[in-house]
Structures are given as C-alpha cells and as structure tokens.
C-alpha cells in the first residue's frame, strides 16, 4: 500500500528519524507481535506496534526510507501508511468508520441467519423432516461470507508462514462445517427424519451422523459480535484525546492591512494579528495586544476558573474567550501550538509499552502455535481414548476457539488510551508507560520551592501602619510611589495597593537608588520607601522601638523582604514582601504524604526563608528534610544523595535550573508554567500550574497501572483456566466462543472505568 498524507516526523541530528505508521489488517495481538518482530529485524530499526491503536512507532536510522519500513509490513501480510492529517470537516466517512459499518452489516446478517440454525439444533420439536438441509442453507453464508475476514486473514498469514487468532477461529469454524458436510453427504445425517439433540458438553456421537452447523454458524456470529463490541470499546478508549484535538477553531478573523479577513486556521501565520470575539475559540497560541477578557482554559488545564488576560498576556489555542474583544498576535501555529504538543505527547505515551505488556506480547507471539499443537493433541487423545470422532472434533474446536490472545494484547494499550486521554483532559501529560511503574515505586518527592510550592512572584504579605496611621494611607502613598519602580518588590507593592484601593495618585520628582529605595512626591508629600537604613539616611527618621520595629524584625526573621515607608520625615509603616505560597500547596503536600511520598523541600534561598515556606505548607524542618542555599548544579547532587540512601525519588520543578534534577530523578514532574527545557526533561508534565495537579498525576498514573495489571491478570487467568476445561471436554464450542469474545470486551470495559477518574484536591489515595 502506498504511503499517503503528511505525518509528523522527528528528525535527529544524525539523520535518524521517528515516524508513525498506520497499520491495517491486524486482528489480534499476535498480528501486532509479528509486525513488530519483522520491523525490528531491519538493520538499526526499533519499532513498537500497538494493536489497540493500529499504529507503529518506528525509529529509522539514517539512510533508511519510510518506504522500506512500509514494504516490510506489506511483505508480512498487512498494510502500512503514514497517517493523513485529520480533515476539519470530513466530507466522507473515515476508513475506520467504513470498516465498522462493514462489521456491523456482517454481524446483523449473520445473526439473522445463524439464530434459526441454533434453534433447530437446540429444540428437537422444531426439527421437521429435512430440517438439516435448511440449516445448511442458512449456515453456509454465515460460515463463508460472515467469516470471510477470518478466513482471508488466516490464509494471508499461512502464506507468510504464520498463525494468528484468525487461524484458530478459521480452523475451528471450517472443521465444524466440513464435518457437517461429510455427515450430510457421506453419512446418515442427510436422511429424512433425522433428529439431533443439543448437548451442553461436546457431542458424544460419531462424526458421521452428527451435525455441527450450529457450532460453525454461532461461533462465527459470536466472534463477529466480540470484535464489534471490542472495536466500539477501543474507539471509546481514545475518545478523550480525539475530543481534545477536535476543539480547535476552524477559521479566524485575521487583520491584514487593517481589514479583517476570515481565513481557515491552517492559513494563519506566525506574527499575524487576529481578533477573538466573546464566545469564540482562540485560533492559536499568541500574545494579547489589545483588550481585556476572561479566558476559559479548562480544555487544556482542567481548571474550571477562567483566567483574566490583558495586553502582554499569553493565550493558548483552543481556549475560549469568555469576555471582551481581544486582538492577538500569533506566536505559534500548527504543530507548534500547545494543543498540538499535548496531543503529540499523549499519542507517544499511548504508543509505548510497559514492561508487563512486553511480557504479554512475548506470550502472544508463541501462544497460537502452542494452541494449534494442543488442539491436535486433544483431538488425538480423545479419539485414542475411544470417545469417538464427534467428541474429538468438538473438543478440538473448543480448544481452538477459546484460545484467543486478544485480551493479552489489549490489556495495556486500552488502559493507556483511556488513562492518558483522561489525563490530557485534566492537564496531566504522561510521557510513556514506563512512567507508571515509577509512580508506584517512588517513596520520596523533592519539591523545588520557587515556582512550584510558591508562585515564583513577589507579593505583599504583611502591612503594619505606624501607631495612629491607617493601612489605607500607608498603601496609597507607598503604592503610588512604587508605580514608578521597576524593581520586583516595588511592583508587588504597587500591584497590591492598586488591587485594594483602585486608582492611585500620581507621583512626581522620582529618584531611585538601585536595590535600596525610591523617593518621590505624592499628593504634595515627600515619600520614601526602601530599606530601613536607606530611608533613615535620606530623611526618614529611624524606626522607634515598638510595633514597627517588632514588625521589621519579625519579617526579616521569616526571610521576607521588608520595605520601610516614611512621609515628610515621619515613619508611616512597614511592608513585608515575599514569594507567595500557592494557596493549594499545603493541601497538596498533605495528599502526597497520604500517597506514601515523603516530602523534601529544595531551594536556593536562605535557610530562614526555606523553613518559613516549609512550615507554611506542612513540612516540619525538625522532622522532614529542608535543603536550602543550593546552587542549580547542587540540585542534582541532592537527588543523587537521596537515591544513594535507597530512596526512589520523584522531583517536581519548573525552571531551567531544575532540568538536570528532573532527568536524574526516578520520576520527573514539571509544572506547565515552567520552561520548555524543564518540560522536555520530565516524565510527567502538569499543564495546570498547581501542586495539586502533581497529586492527581500520581493518583491517575497509579490507577492506570493497577488497571493494566488487573487486565493482564484476568487475561492470563482466563486462558490458564479455560484451555484445560476445553481440552477436558467440559466446554461446548458455543460457550467457548462466547467466553472468548467476553474476555476481550471485559478487558476494554475495565479500562474504560478510568474515564470516571476525577481530580479532587485533598482526596485520599485510591
């Protein structure tokens, strides 16, 4: 099959690249194992084939073309293509929809024809003269046309010297049908007046006078039904990600030469300006140039509270403008947008394999040949034991039909599909399935202070007016003066004053000493603000003993930055500014403890500041570990020391100086508010800049891992229990077919329970 459509390709510096291929024709986990094995035999190629997503992630070395990989897949008996980009408004059904419709049609027709065959075999009073010939007439199209996908796939695999689940089903159905034809045309079963009773256990009669048309027809119907339910459930598994990626805008109002033009979003270019009206979806990532509004960012972060934006603020594509008109300049378009990057990360995670799934794949790869040998041995054993050809045949058919390895192949990918899709809805991005194992093993969590536990921005945390003065007067004069300051401390004071009092008075005659203080005239009064010594030196009286001196000492003892304010030579008060602790950090630390993680606070700040923040979020410096005054390179050494002590370390950070520590940690978690470097270095990325998202990420990852393990347990247990029953003659082929279909549906349905995962702060571990 020719490759069609553009696809994302990651190119390494040495010319190597990674491509995603859509694989067609796979019907079970052993098919995926065959394709993966063939691709990995190519020199320098590494491939992971995902049965649930019908895709392959292939690492190609320099000099190897995509067409070479496609040819290998086709030579194996399957199809391969680069995935075509999704159309904004598809005009015709996608191939998957057409295949699903064909499967539904086969199932409906086969059910209508197969049900009378089953009733005639099960209810002797319905067996009128020559009823067996009507059964043959009804069963033949079910076996040939309804089961054609199985027979075709079995023949294709046989031509390539392989056996899959289709081989088992096709052999079982054709054996039952061929035996019935022999009984009708060569034996006594075709005689008028022939009667047959239904047996729950495999038939004890001779093959020459016993019919198995109901087995051939109903097994086909049940296998079709199982595949139909499995396909629906698998599609539901990826619904979260598809819904997320479908939320982007279709067109946008671009300003060109001052005139608005409606164009398709793919035609938007970086640097162009576009308008976003209230209620519209923001077309792409950009920066607000004009206007103010509230933006609903829940599609990316899972956070239901709209974010206020204005000139200079960044906005992301696919979020919704809930307020006023915005004029935005595009900064990222197409595959570079935040939404596209989220989709890419989730897709890569879904295409990976956990270690437990690799074991299941190895089992699936040898499972079918073993079952074929077991079926032959079962038939021979029953025949030699004198049970008759009928019992030998039906018992062997039951063994063939019951032994479907699909549940093993679906155990991991369906859980990953649902778990990572749900995580994307909540702003939690998992880099790969191996991360799930790390979340289970982690026992220590290292929390970077600035930007993680705290907001990373200075804020006003305490206001102490002089005796006889008021907070309003102190904030009005200090805030007005600091509007002329560029220092982060001054901006924090000005912002807090404006938030409390509204519009501030004008300031004139401003002079500033960098890092020390600022002086100006506000409402005719000479106001100074800065360090205590600088204010006293420049005309403000020293602070007298009393409330102001006590407030200054307490703030400095807590590691906060202090601002002394004076007006006309008289002290007005003391302001304390600090990097503010996130409101949810204390609850998040408590939740991390309940998840079995011991918190360690890590910061480059001084110890007084570190211990103050630690106590504020529930980390006791006398009991827990608080590491202060650490240089960026020292963060890696802290993680290594903890690992050398035998701990499994999770690291939460957001900055460039956290990247190395995130890589060194057993589990790296980056807040989405941080840098691209930190995000690329992490195993988990939290789009929502909130430490409670780390709690939700660990809970979701652990729940997904438990689901995978549960799926694999039941898939293994099912085959271990069912095969001996079938070989012992205790399982009718009809029941075997129903049980086989149920096993795959059970695994997928169990995975779908992850869609109900909710992100709740303060939740106990589940």
XYZ file of C-alpha atoms in Angstrom:
766
model
C 0.000 0.000 0.000
C 1.399 3.377 -0.905
C 2.059 5.861 1.821
C -0.376 8.704 1.831
C -0.641 12.022 3.570
C 1.882 14.004 5.547
C 2.795 12.942 9.031
C 4.862 14.305 11.849
C 8.453 13.098 11.706
C 11.032 13.688 14.433
C 14.477 14.132 12.910
C 17.636 13.639 14.960
C 20.869 15.423 14.295
C 22.488 12.356 12.699
C 19.709 11.959 10.134
C 17.802 9.327 12.095
C 14.082 9.935 12.468
C 10.941 8.595 14.074
C 7.737 8.062 12.106
C 4.223 6.971 12.986
C 2.643 4.396 10.681
C -0.964 3.311 10.497
C -1.091 -0.483 10.271
C -4.041 -2.179 8.572
C -5.207 -5.775 8.707
C -4.231 -6.604 12.299
C -6.873 -8.680 14.058
C -5.184 -9.731 17.282
C -2.158 -9.227 19.493
C -0.151 -11.907 17.699
C -0.557 -9.902 14.475
C 0.999 -6.900 16.186
C 3.789 -9.087 17.537
C 4.553 -10.383 14.011
C 4.700 -6.892 12.501
C 6.880 -5.616 15.344
C 9.231 -8.579 15.018
C 9.641 -8.063 11.259
C 10.294 -4.329 11.605
C 12.853 -4.852 14.359
C 14.786 -7.223 12.101
C 15.584 -4.289 9.800
C 19.142 -3.024 10.432
C 19.153 -0.230 13.000
C 15.350 -0.042 13.217
C 13.448 -0.022 16.501
C 9.685 -0.376 16.360
C 6.773 -0.668 18.773
C 3.462 -1.823 17.303
C 0.249 -1.052 19.175
C -2.677 -3.356 18.419
C -5.247 -1.161 20.176
C -4.370 1.939 18.156
C -3.468 0.028 14.943
C -0.247 2.007 14.747
C 3.504 1.593 14.829
C 6.139 3.988 16.125
C 9.283 3.310 14.110
C 12.787 4.691 14.741
C 14.576 4.738 11.382
C 18.383 5.116 11.128
C 19.976 7.475 8.636
C 19.732 6.082 5.124
C 16.600 4.018 5.748
C 13.493 5.303 3.993
C 9.920 5.129 5.249
C 9.044 3.154 2.113
C 11.429 0.405 3.277
C 9.505 0.002 6.515
C 6.195 0.060 4.646
C 7.459 -2.666 2.302
C 8.444 -4.877 5.230
C 4.980 -4.526 6.766
C 3.309 -5.321 3.447
C 5.560 -8.335 2.942
C 4.338 -9.573 6.312
C 0.766 -9.524 5.002
C -0.518 -6.208 6.362
C -0.824 -2.632 5.127
C 1.081 0.426 6.286
C 0.744 4.117 5.601
C 1.727 7.456 7.031
C -1.404 8.787 8.746
C -3.188 11.507 6.787
C -3.884 14.736 8.689
C -7.415 14.934 10.081
C -9.734 16.983 7.893
C -11.502 19.851 9.708
C -14.838 18.809 8.210
C -14.634 15.334 6.686
C -16.951 15.002 3.727
C -16.954 11.204 3.677
C -16.625 8.512 6.343
C -13.151 7.688 7.532
C -11.803 4.209 6.725
C -12.311 3.156 10.342
C -15.988 4.130 10.090
C -16.364 2.166 6.846
C -14.747 -0.891 8.411
C -17.004 -0.582 11.447
C -20.065 -0.318 9.209
C -18.995 -3.427 7.269
C -18.503 -5.324 10.518
C -21.959 -4.286 11.781
C -23.517 -5.403 8.490
C -21.835 -8.804 8.621
C -22.874 -9.239 12.225
C -26.516 -8.323 11.573
C -26.902 -10.629 8.578
C -25.005 -13.492 10.198
C -27.102 -13.206 13.366
C -30.346 -13.283 11.392
C -29.229 -16.412 9.539
C -27.477 -18.151 12.430
C -30.216 -17.860 15.047
C -32.630 -20.278 13.257
C -29.754 -22.748 12.855
C -29.135 -22.648 16.614
C -32.816 -23.039 17.452
C -33.241 -26.006 15.135
C -30.245 -27.729 16.746
C -31.255 -26.921 20.334
C -35.026 -27.620 20.189
C -35.820 -31.116 18.827
C -39.587 -30.391 18.410
C -38.643 -27.804 15.751
C -36.810 -30.416 13.692
C -39.230 -31.056 10.818
C -38.360 -33.516 8.040
C -35.212 -32.412 6.173
C -34.621 -29.579 8.641
C -30.879 -30.264 8.387
C -30.818 -29.069 4.777
C -32.425 -25.753 5.763
C -29.756 -25.434 8.458
C -27.077 -25.981 5.836
C -28.653 -23.362 3.561
C -28.695 -20.810 6.383
C -25.301 -21.688 7.874
C -23.309 -21.722 4.626
C -23.435 -17.937 4.007
C -22.622 -17.290 7.666
C -19.551 -19.515 7.526
C -18.350 -18.359 4.099
C -19.412 -14.703 3.878
C -19.780 -13.778 7.548
C -16.498 -15.447 8.466
C -14.666 -14.286 5.351
C -12.489 -11.765 7.268
C -11.197 -14.601 9.481
C -10.603 -16.988 6.579
C -8.904 -14.342 4.448
C -6.598 -13.278 7.286
C -5.815 -16.904 8.130
C -4.887 -17.622 4.502
C -2.739 -14.483 4.267
C -0.873 -15.461 7.420
C -0.497 -19.043 6.226
C 1.130 -17.780 3.007
C 3.666 -15.967 5.183
C 4.253 -18.996 7.384
C 2.471 -17.601 10.437
C -0.534 -18.388 12.581
C -2.716 -15.913 14.458
C -6.003 -15.804 16.292
C -7.740 -15.805 12.880
C -6.077 -19.130 12.172
C -7.621 -20.617 15.298
C -11.115 -19.303 14.568
C -10.990 -20.192 10.871
C -9.770 -23.735 11.563
C -12.418 -24.280 14.222
C -15.294 -22.995 12.074
C -14.187 -24.790 8.915
C -13.580 -28.053 10.789
C -17.106 -27.982 12.227
C -18.594 -27.040 8.849
C -16.570 -29.637 6.892
C -17.521 -32.355 9.383
C -21.186 -31.427 8.957
C -20.884 -31.563 5.158
C -19.312 -35.012 5.423
C -22.101 -36.190 7.705
C -24.765 -34.840 5.337
C -23.351 -36.068 2.056
C -21.360 -39.140 3.081
C -23.043 -40.235 6.286
C -26.560 -40.754 7.565
C -27.233 -37.199 8.749
C -28.849 -36.222 5.451
C -31.600 -38.830 5.683
C -35.225 -37.589 6.065
C -36.482 -37.775 9.627
C -33.018 -37.316 11.130
C -33.174 -35.984 14.700
C -30.456 -34.403 16.857
C -30.433 -33.265 20.457
C -28.409 -30.346 21.755
C -25.634 -31.191 24.227
C -24.097 -28.707 26.612
C -20.856 -30.672 26.568
C -19.078 -31.558 23.300
C -21.091 -34.072 21.264
C -20.618 -37.693 22.231
C -21.856 -39.106 18.949
C -19.940 -40.171 15.896
C -18.966 -37.504 13.389
C -20.622 -39.492 10.622
C -24.153 -38.891 11.912
C -23.809 -35.709 13.958
C -24.088 -32.134 12.665
C -22.096 -29.149 13.887
C -23.689 -26.491 11.698
C -24.849 -24.539 14.751
C -21.271 -24.560 16.053
C -19.876 -23.227 12.777
C -22.580 -20.548 12.447
C -22.858 -19.380 16.056
C -19.100 -19.345 16.660
C -18.812 -17.047 13.634
C -21.585 -14.803 14.978
C -20.068 -14.657 18.462
C -16.601 -13.840 17.136
C -18.091 -11.082 14.967
C -20.053 -9.786 17.961
C -16.951 -9.803 20.118
C -14.972 -7.874 17.531
C -17.779 -5.379 17.096
C -18.022 -4.724 20.848
C -14.245 -4.631 21.106
C -13.999 -2.100 18.267
C -16.622 0.124 19.880
C -14.912 -0.063 23.239
C -11.495 0.615 21.704
C -12.890 3.644 19.933
C -14.324 4.883 23.225
C -10.881 4.389 24.771
C -9.387 7.085 22.540
C -12.425 9.358 22.605
C -10.928 11.747 25.171
C -7.887 12.564 23.053
C -9.903 12.841 19.837
C -12.356 15.180 21.548
C -9.480 17.294 22.848
C -7.802 17.620 19.460
C -11.129 18.451 17.787
C -11.657 21.543 19.935
C -9.525 23.898 17.852
C -11.090 26.727 15.882
C -11.863 26.158 12.194
C -11.499 29.732 10.960
C -10.188 33.012 12.285
C -10.557 36.744 11.637
C -7.074 37.864 10.534
C -6.180 41.559 10.305
C -4.381 42.268 7.022
C -3.728 45.880 6.062
C -6.133 46.880 8.817
C -9.009 44.862 7.336
C -10.406 41.694 8.902
C -10.462 38.608 6.659
C -11.988 35.257 7.657
C -9.491 32.528 6.769
C -9.026 28.879 7.679
C -6.838 28.398 10.756
C -4.126 26.498 8.779
C -3.640 29.673 6.711
C -2.747 31.716 9.802
C 0.950 32.605 10.053
C 3.248 33.464 12.953
C 3.298 37.229 13.574
C -0.145 37.891 12.094
C -2.768 39.630 14.203
C -6.262 38.221 14.632
C -9.428 39.104 16.510
C -11.204 36.932 19.062
C -14.770 37.925 19.896
C -16.633 36.910 23.063
C -17.608 33.249 22.916
C -15.116 32.413 20.148
C -12.348 29.821 20.379
C -8.860 31.303 20.241
C -7.372 30.105 16.960
C -3.743 29.584 18.002
C -1.159 30.438 20.649
C -0.417 34.133 20.869
C 0.051 37.289 22.908
C -2.742 39.761 23.642
C -2.060 43.147 22.051
C -5.271 44.914 22.936
C -8.365 44.243 25.008
C -9.140 42.508 28.289
C -11.160 39.399 28.929
C -11.586 36.201 30.904
C -10.426 33.073 29.064
C -11.773 29.596 29.768
C -8.662 27.381 29.808
C -10.346 24.211 31.082
C -9.775 22.402 27.779
C -6.013 22.451 28.416
C -5.676 22.565 32.197
C -8.881 21.026 33.540
C -9.222 24.172 35.665
C -12.778 25.497 35.634
C -11.995 29.070 36.778
C -11.460 31.471 33.823
C -8.139 33.332 33.671
C -8.112 37.114 33.321
C -5.909 38.312 30.442
C -4.870 41.698 29.105
C -2.175 43.278 26.936
C 1.078 41.334 27.156
C -0.521 38.117 28.458
C -0.087 34.840 26.593
C -3.128 32.887 25.415
C -3.347 29.348 24.048
C -5.183 27.996 21.053
C -8.423 26.020 21.661
C -9.225 28.025 24.809
C -12.422 30.081 24.773
C -12.770 33.847 25.096
C -15.492 34.306 27.696
C -15.423 38.110 27.923
C -14.414 41.072 25.749
C -12.906 41.528 22.304
C -9.207 40.602 22.053
C -6.606 41.464 19.450
C -3.913 38.787 19.476
C -0.602 38.307 17.677
C 0.073 34.675 16.716
C 3.292 33.282 18.229
C 2.858 29.574 17.411
C 0.825 27.857 14.727
C 0.141 24.314 13.527
C 2.176 21.549 15.134
C 3.982 24.024 17.427
C 0.898 25.058 19.415
C 0.341 23.951 22.972
C -2.694 21.872 21.969
C -0.719 20.076 19.237
C 2.148 19.411 21.606
C -0.249 17.953 24.163
C -1.741 15.691 21.502
C 1.736 14.622 20.408
C 2.859 13.791 23.941
C -0.296 11.801 24.646
C -0.061 9.902 21.343
C 3.570 8.998 22.041
C 2.627 7.776 25.511
C -0.160 5.632 24.081
C 2.168 4.013 21.545
C 4.644 2.864 24.185
C 4.693 -0.365 26.124
C 5.127 -1.065 29.795
C 7.427 -3.916 30.800
C 4.449 -6.059 31.834
C 2.961 -5.642 28.340
C 6.200 -6.731 26.676
C 5.910 -9.999 28.591
C 2.335 -10.386 27.340
C 3.484 -9.713 23.774
C 6.128 -12.419 24.021
C 3.491 -14.843 25.272
C 1.107 -13.878 22.455
C 3.833 -14.425 19.865
C 4.129 -18.153 20.716
C 0.619 -18.692 22.003
C -1.125 -19.555 18.721
C 1.340 -22.280 17.587
C 1.134 -23.834 21.056
C -2.669 -23.848 20.884
C -2.616 -25.499 17.454
C -0.441 -28.279 18.836
C -2.692 -28.560 21.891
C -5.822 -28.800 19.717
C -4.332 -31.601 17.636
C -3.158 -33.411 20.769
C -6.618 -33.023 22.304
C -8.357 -34.488 19.249
C -5.938 -37.401 19.044
C -6.150 -38.052 22.773
C -9.955 -38.197 22.831
C -10.029 -40.378 19.715
C -7.477 -42.823 21.108
C -9.429 -42.904 24.367
C -12.375 -44.285 22.421
C -14.630 -41.252 22.798
C -15.427 -41.155 19.096
C -14.657 -38.770 16.288
C -17.522 -36.443 17.219
C -16.208 -35.789 20.702
C -12.640 -35.469 19.430
C -13.696 -32.908 16.826
C -15.876 -30.702 19.037
C -13.342 -30.758 21.856
C -10.580 -29.680 19.486
C -12.817 -26.930 18.080
C -13.498 -25.683 21.622
C -9.739 -25.515 22.280
C -9.166 -23.567 19.070
C -11.957 -21.099 19.712
C -11.358 -20.434 23.412
C -7.665 -19.623 22.985
C -7.833 -16.015 21.826
C -4.784 -13.950 22.827
C -6.554 -10.653 22.083
C -7.234 -9.893 25.744
C -3.491 -10.050 26.432
C -2.769 -7.647 23.592
C -5.446 -5.194 24.682
C -4.611 -5.151 28.391
C -2.028 -2.359 28.334
C -2.862 -0.208 25.284
C -6.547 0.249 26.119
C -5.762 1.304 29.677
C -3.086 3.676 28.342
C -5.541 5.090 25.797
C -8.134 5.865 28.438
C -5.739 6.917 31.202
C -3.623 9.264 29.101
C -6.691 10.659 27.358
C -8.344 11.412 30.678
C -5.085 12.890 31.917
C -4.946 15.224 28.899
C -8.437 16.460 29.775
C -7.198 17.270 33.285
C -3.944 18.889 32.162
C -1.770 15.870 33.028
C 0.582 14.584 30.323
C 2.303 11.213 30.758
C 5.433 10.784 28.631
C 5.348 6.974 28.453
C 4.076 3.775 30.077
C 7.308 3.225 31.968
C 6.376 6.312 33.995
C 3.517 4.349 35.535
C 5.964 1.923 37.134
C 7.978 4.847 38.548
C 4.948 6.402 40.253
C 4.278 3.149 42.071
C 7.871 2.757 43.304
C 8.504 6.398 44.331
C 8.717 6.976 48.094
C 10.248 10.470 48.246
C 9.163 13.662 46.498
C 11.580 16.574 46.168
C 9.740 19.877 45.782
C 11.534 22.853 44.264
C 10.348 25.900 46.198
C 10.281 28.807 43.779
C 7.589 28.480 41.136
C 6.434 25.094 42.431
C 5.473 25.369 46.086
C 5.354 29.144 45.690
C 4.070 31.212 42.784
C 7.518 32.486 41.859
C 6.206 36.051 42.024
C 6.668 38.609 44.792
C 3.537 39.602 46.665
C 2.615 41.813 49.579
C 2.112 39.575 52.611
C 2.019 41.984 55.596
C 1.092 45.648 56.183
C 1.947 47.295 59.521
C 0.988 51.008 59.798
C 2.576 53.297 62.369
C 0.567 53.955 65.555
C -2.172 56.452 64.703
C -1.913 55.703 60.985
C -4.048 53.514 58.707
C -3.323 50.754 56.224
C -5.190 52.722 53.542
C -2.926 55.774 53.917
C 0.206 53.624 54.017
C -0.763 51.653 50.887
C -1.953 54.693 48.967
C 1.280 56.625 49.373
C 3.639 53.624 49.072
C 1.727 52.155 46.135
C 1.683 55.460 44.248
C 5.416 55.894 44.770
C 6.240 52.324 43.722
C 4.344 52.676 40.420
C 7.496 54.428 39.249
C 9.706 51.500 40.298
C 10.935 48.668 38.049
C 12.076 46.542 40.971
C 10.035 43.321 41.580
C 9.478 44.344 45.202
C 8.200 47.763 44.157
C 5.922 46.282 41.521
C 4.474 43.886 44.100
C 3.658 46.785 46.444
C 2.122 48.863 43.650
C 0.026 45.938 42.386
C -1.282 45.133 45.861
C -2.169 48.769 46.531
C -3.993 49.121 43.221
C -5.894 45.898 43.844
C -7.109 47.103 47.242
C -7.655 50.806 46.599
C -8.218 51.115 42.856
C -6.693 54.103 41.075
C -3.633 55.530 42.837
C -2.495 59.181 42.957
C 0.205 60.451 40.612
C 3.842 60.627 41.643
C 6.399 63.297 40.717
C 10.076 64.110 41.196
C 11.091 60.474 41.450
C 14.657 59.455 42.275
C 15.787 55.911 42.983
C 18.819 54.090 44.324
C 19.046 50.696 42.631
C 18.190 47.920 45.052
C 17.989 50.267 48.026
C 14.975 52.566 47.815
C 12.925 55.170 45.956
C 11.865 58.760 46.681
C 9.123 60.941 45.189
C 6.320 63.403 45.805
C 2.762 62.103 46.205
C -0.137 64.495 46.859
C 2.354 67.151 47.972
C 4.100 64.896 50.464
C 7.688 63.659 50.169
C 7.541 59.872 50.413
C 10.423 57.423 50.799
C 10.280 53.637 50.552
C 13.095 51.121 50.807
C 15.481 49.506 53.202
C 15.345 50.818 56.776
C 18.916 52.170 56.736
C 18.444 53.873 53.359
C 15.189 55.548 54.438
C 16.784 56.804 57.681
C 19.802 58.085 55.753
C 17.682 60.000 53.209
C 15.449 61.958 55.544
C 13.197 59.416 57.165
C 13.537 59.067 60.920
C 14.854 55.746 62.283
C 12.122 53.358 63.431
C 11.409 53.797 67.132
C 11.113 50.809 69.411
C 7.591 49.469 69.278
C 5.218 47.876 66.750
C 7.112 48.987 63.643
C 10.495 47.767 64.886
C 8.917 44.499 66.009
C 7.216 44.018 62.611
C 10.508 44.706 60.827
C 12.397 42.176 62.976
C 9.694 39.505 62.605
C 9.552 39.880 58.815
C 13.331 39.679 58.465
C 13.429 36.646 60.775
C 10.929 34.956 58.471
C 13.146 35.640 55.456
C 10.809 38.218 53.936
C 11.864 41.375 52.131
C 10.899 44.474 54.110
C 10.018 47.962 52.849
C 10.052 50.851 55.331
C 7.839 53.783 54.267
C 8.189 57.352 55.519
C 6.475 60.630 54.581
C 7.741 64.130 55.385
C 10.378 62.701 57.732
C 7.891 60.601 59.742
C 7.666 56.777 59.599
C 4.370 55.586 58.063
C 4.796 51.840 58.418
C 6.476 48.626 57.364
C 5.535 46.419 54.410
C 6.632 42.797 54.053
C 7.008 41.278 50.579
C 7.697 37.632 49.783
C 7.388 34.990 47.127
C 3.835 33.910 47.966
C 2.990 30.318 48.714
C 0.420 28.819 46.360
C -2.916 28.536 48.199
C -3.166 24.824 47.393
C 0.398 23.797 48.273
C -0.322 22.817 51.887
C -3.210 20.536 50.870
C -1.069 19.068 48.089
C 1.789 18.227 50.474
C -0.674 16.516 52.813
C -2.070 14.495 49.920
C 1.425 13.499 48.787
C 2.075 12.173 52.274
C -1.123 10.119 52.105
C 0.128 8.664 48.831
C 3.204 7.404 50.680
C 5.619 10.090 49.461
C 7.963 11.768 51.937
C 8.347 15.485 51.042
C 11.711 17.234 50.786
C 11.829 20.999 50.160
C 14.691 22.160 47.939
C 15.651 25.805 47.299
C 18.494 28.148 46.580
C 17.096 30.677 49.076
C 18.461 31.178 52.570
C 17.508 28.754 55.323
C 15.189 31.174 57.182
C 13.088 31.680 54.070
C 13.126 27.969 53.282
C 11.981 26.964 56.757
C 9.229 29.593 56.778
C 7.823 28.290 53.492
C 8.236 24.676 54.657
C 6.190 25.278 57.795
C 3.532 27.101 55.784
C 2.921 24.002 53.647
C 3.168 21.395 56.408
C 6.830 20.374 56.098
C 8.441 20.390 59.553
C 12.142 21.328 59.289
C 12.788 19.463 62.561
C 11.365 16.208 61.191
C 11.357 16.450 57.402
C 14.258 17.439 55.204
C 14.636 21.065 54.058
C 17.631 21.706 51.808
C 18.436 25.426 51.402
C 21.072 27.584 49.709
C 21.573 25.025 46.923
C 23.067 26.098 43.605
C 21.395 24.763 40.415
C 24.108 22.125 39.960
C 23.659 21.116 43.577
C 20.039 20.063 42.987
C 21.261 17.054 41.011
C 23.608 16.116 43.865
C 20.721 16.233 46.342
C 18.700 13.841 44.184
C 21.711 11.519 43.806
C 22.305 11.548 47.565
C 18.705 10.560 48.247
C 18.947 7.776 45.665
C 22.198 6.564 47.236
C 20.296 6.285 50.521
C 17.984 3.804 48.822
C 15.084 6.135 48.094
C 13.114 6.218 44.854
C 12.862 9.921 44.114
C 10.196 11.961 42.371
C 11.216 15.543 41.578
C 8.788 18.416 40.972
C 10.183 21.575 39.355
C 9.545 24.218 36.734
C 12.722 26.048 35.763
C 15.797 25.611 33.594
C 17.835 25.021 36.744
C 15.560 22.072 37.595
C 16.018 20.239 34.273
C 19.075 18.207 35.274
C 17.483 17.156 38.556
C 14.287 16.165 36.743
C 16.315 13.888 34.482
C 18.287 12.422 37.387
C 15.166 11.673 39.438
C 13.394 8.353 39.066
C 10.251 10.342 38.241
C 10.461 13.905 36.897
C 7.363 16.094 37.166
C 7.347 19.540 35.502
C 4.795 22.275 36.041
C 3.478 23.635 32.750
C 4.137 27.184 33.955
C 7.848 26.446 33.678
C 10.277 26.402 30.804
C 10.278 24.150 27.761
C 13.608 22.743 28.984
C 12.051 21.539 32.236
C 9.030 20.098 30.431
C 11.170 18.190 27.916
C 13.260 16.760 30.768
C 10.260 15.481 32.737
C 8.293 12.233 32.753
C 5.037 13.916 33.743
C 4.008 17.414 32.651
C 1.321 19.329 34.507
C -0.344 21.898 32.265
C -2.083 23.313 35.330
C 0.474 25.273 37.361
C -0.698 23.906 40.690
C 0.958 21.405 43.009
C -2.370 19.606 43.494
C -2.043 18.584 39.843
C 1.030 16.563 40.882
C -1.151 14.692 43.358
C -3.735 13.997 40.667
C -0.980 12.906 38.264
C 0.406 10.354 40.704
C -3.087 9.087 41.533
C -4.040 8.751 37.851
C -0.760 7.064 36.914
C -1.088 4.579 39.758
C -4.724 3.863 38.952
C -3.809 3.279 35.291
C -1.025 0.890 36.318
C -3.425 -1.016 38.587
C -5.877 -1.275 35.702
C -3.169 -2.638 33.389
C -2.100 -5.218 35.941
C -5.695 -6.205 36.590
C -6.314 -6.583 32.860
C -3.239 -8.762 32.416
C -4.104 -10.893 35.433
C -7.598 -11.659 34.182
C -6.381 -12.215 30.614
C -3.779 -14.730 31.790
C -6.142 -16.317 34.301
C -8.835 -16.662 31.658
C -6.606 -18.628 29.281
C -4.997 -20.674 32.039
C -8.434 -21.724 33.324
C -10.318 -22.054 30.036
C -7.863 -24.097 27.976
C -7.761 -27.075 30.371
C -11.584 -27.028 30.593
C -11.865 -27.088 26.815
C -9.268 -29.835 26.451
C -11.030 -31.890 29.137
C -14.240 -31.812 27.119
C -16.069 -29.614 29.633
C -16.688 -26.647 27.321
C -19.062 -26.585 24.386
C -17.632 -24.691 21.355
C -20.538 -22.246 21.549
C -19.759 -21.394 25.150
C -16.075 -21.205 24.249
C -16.802 -18.637 21.541
C -18.939 -16.559 23.901
C -16.280 -16.686 26.615
C -13.552 -15.731 24.126
C -15.497 -12.684 22.986
C -16.277 -11.719 26.580
C -12.623 -11.783 27.629
C -11.617 -9.035 25.195
C -14.692 -6.946 25.932
C -14.077 -7.310 29.666
C -10.503 -6.023 29.386
C -11.538 -2.989 27.344
C -14.560 -2.225 29.513
C -12.422 -2.437 32.637
C -10.056 0.119 31.095
C -12.958 2.430 30.296
C -13.584 2.856 34.026
C -10.604 5.217 34.035
C -12.808 7.772 32.275
C -14.521 8.310 35.630
C -11.296 9.432 37.302
C -11.815 12.829 38.930
C -9.230 15.371 40.013
C -10.100 16.307 43.571
C -7.798 18.151 45.934
C -7.473 16.564 49.308
C -8.574 13.166 48.016
C -7.299 10.087 49.746
C -5.190 7.692 47.702
C -7.200 5.318 45.587
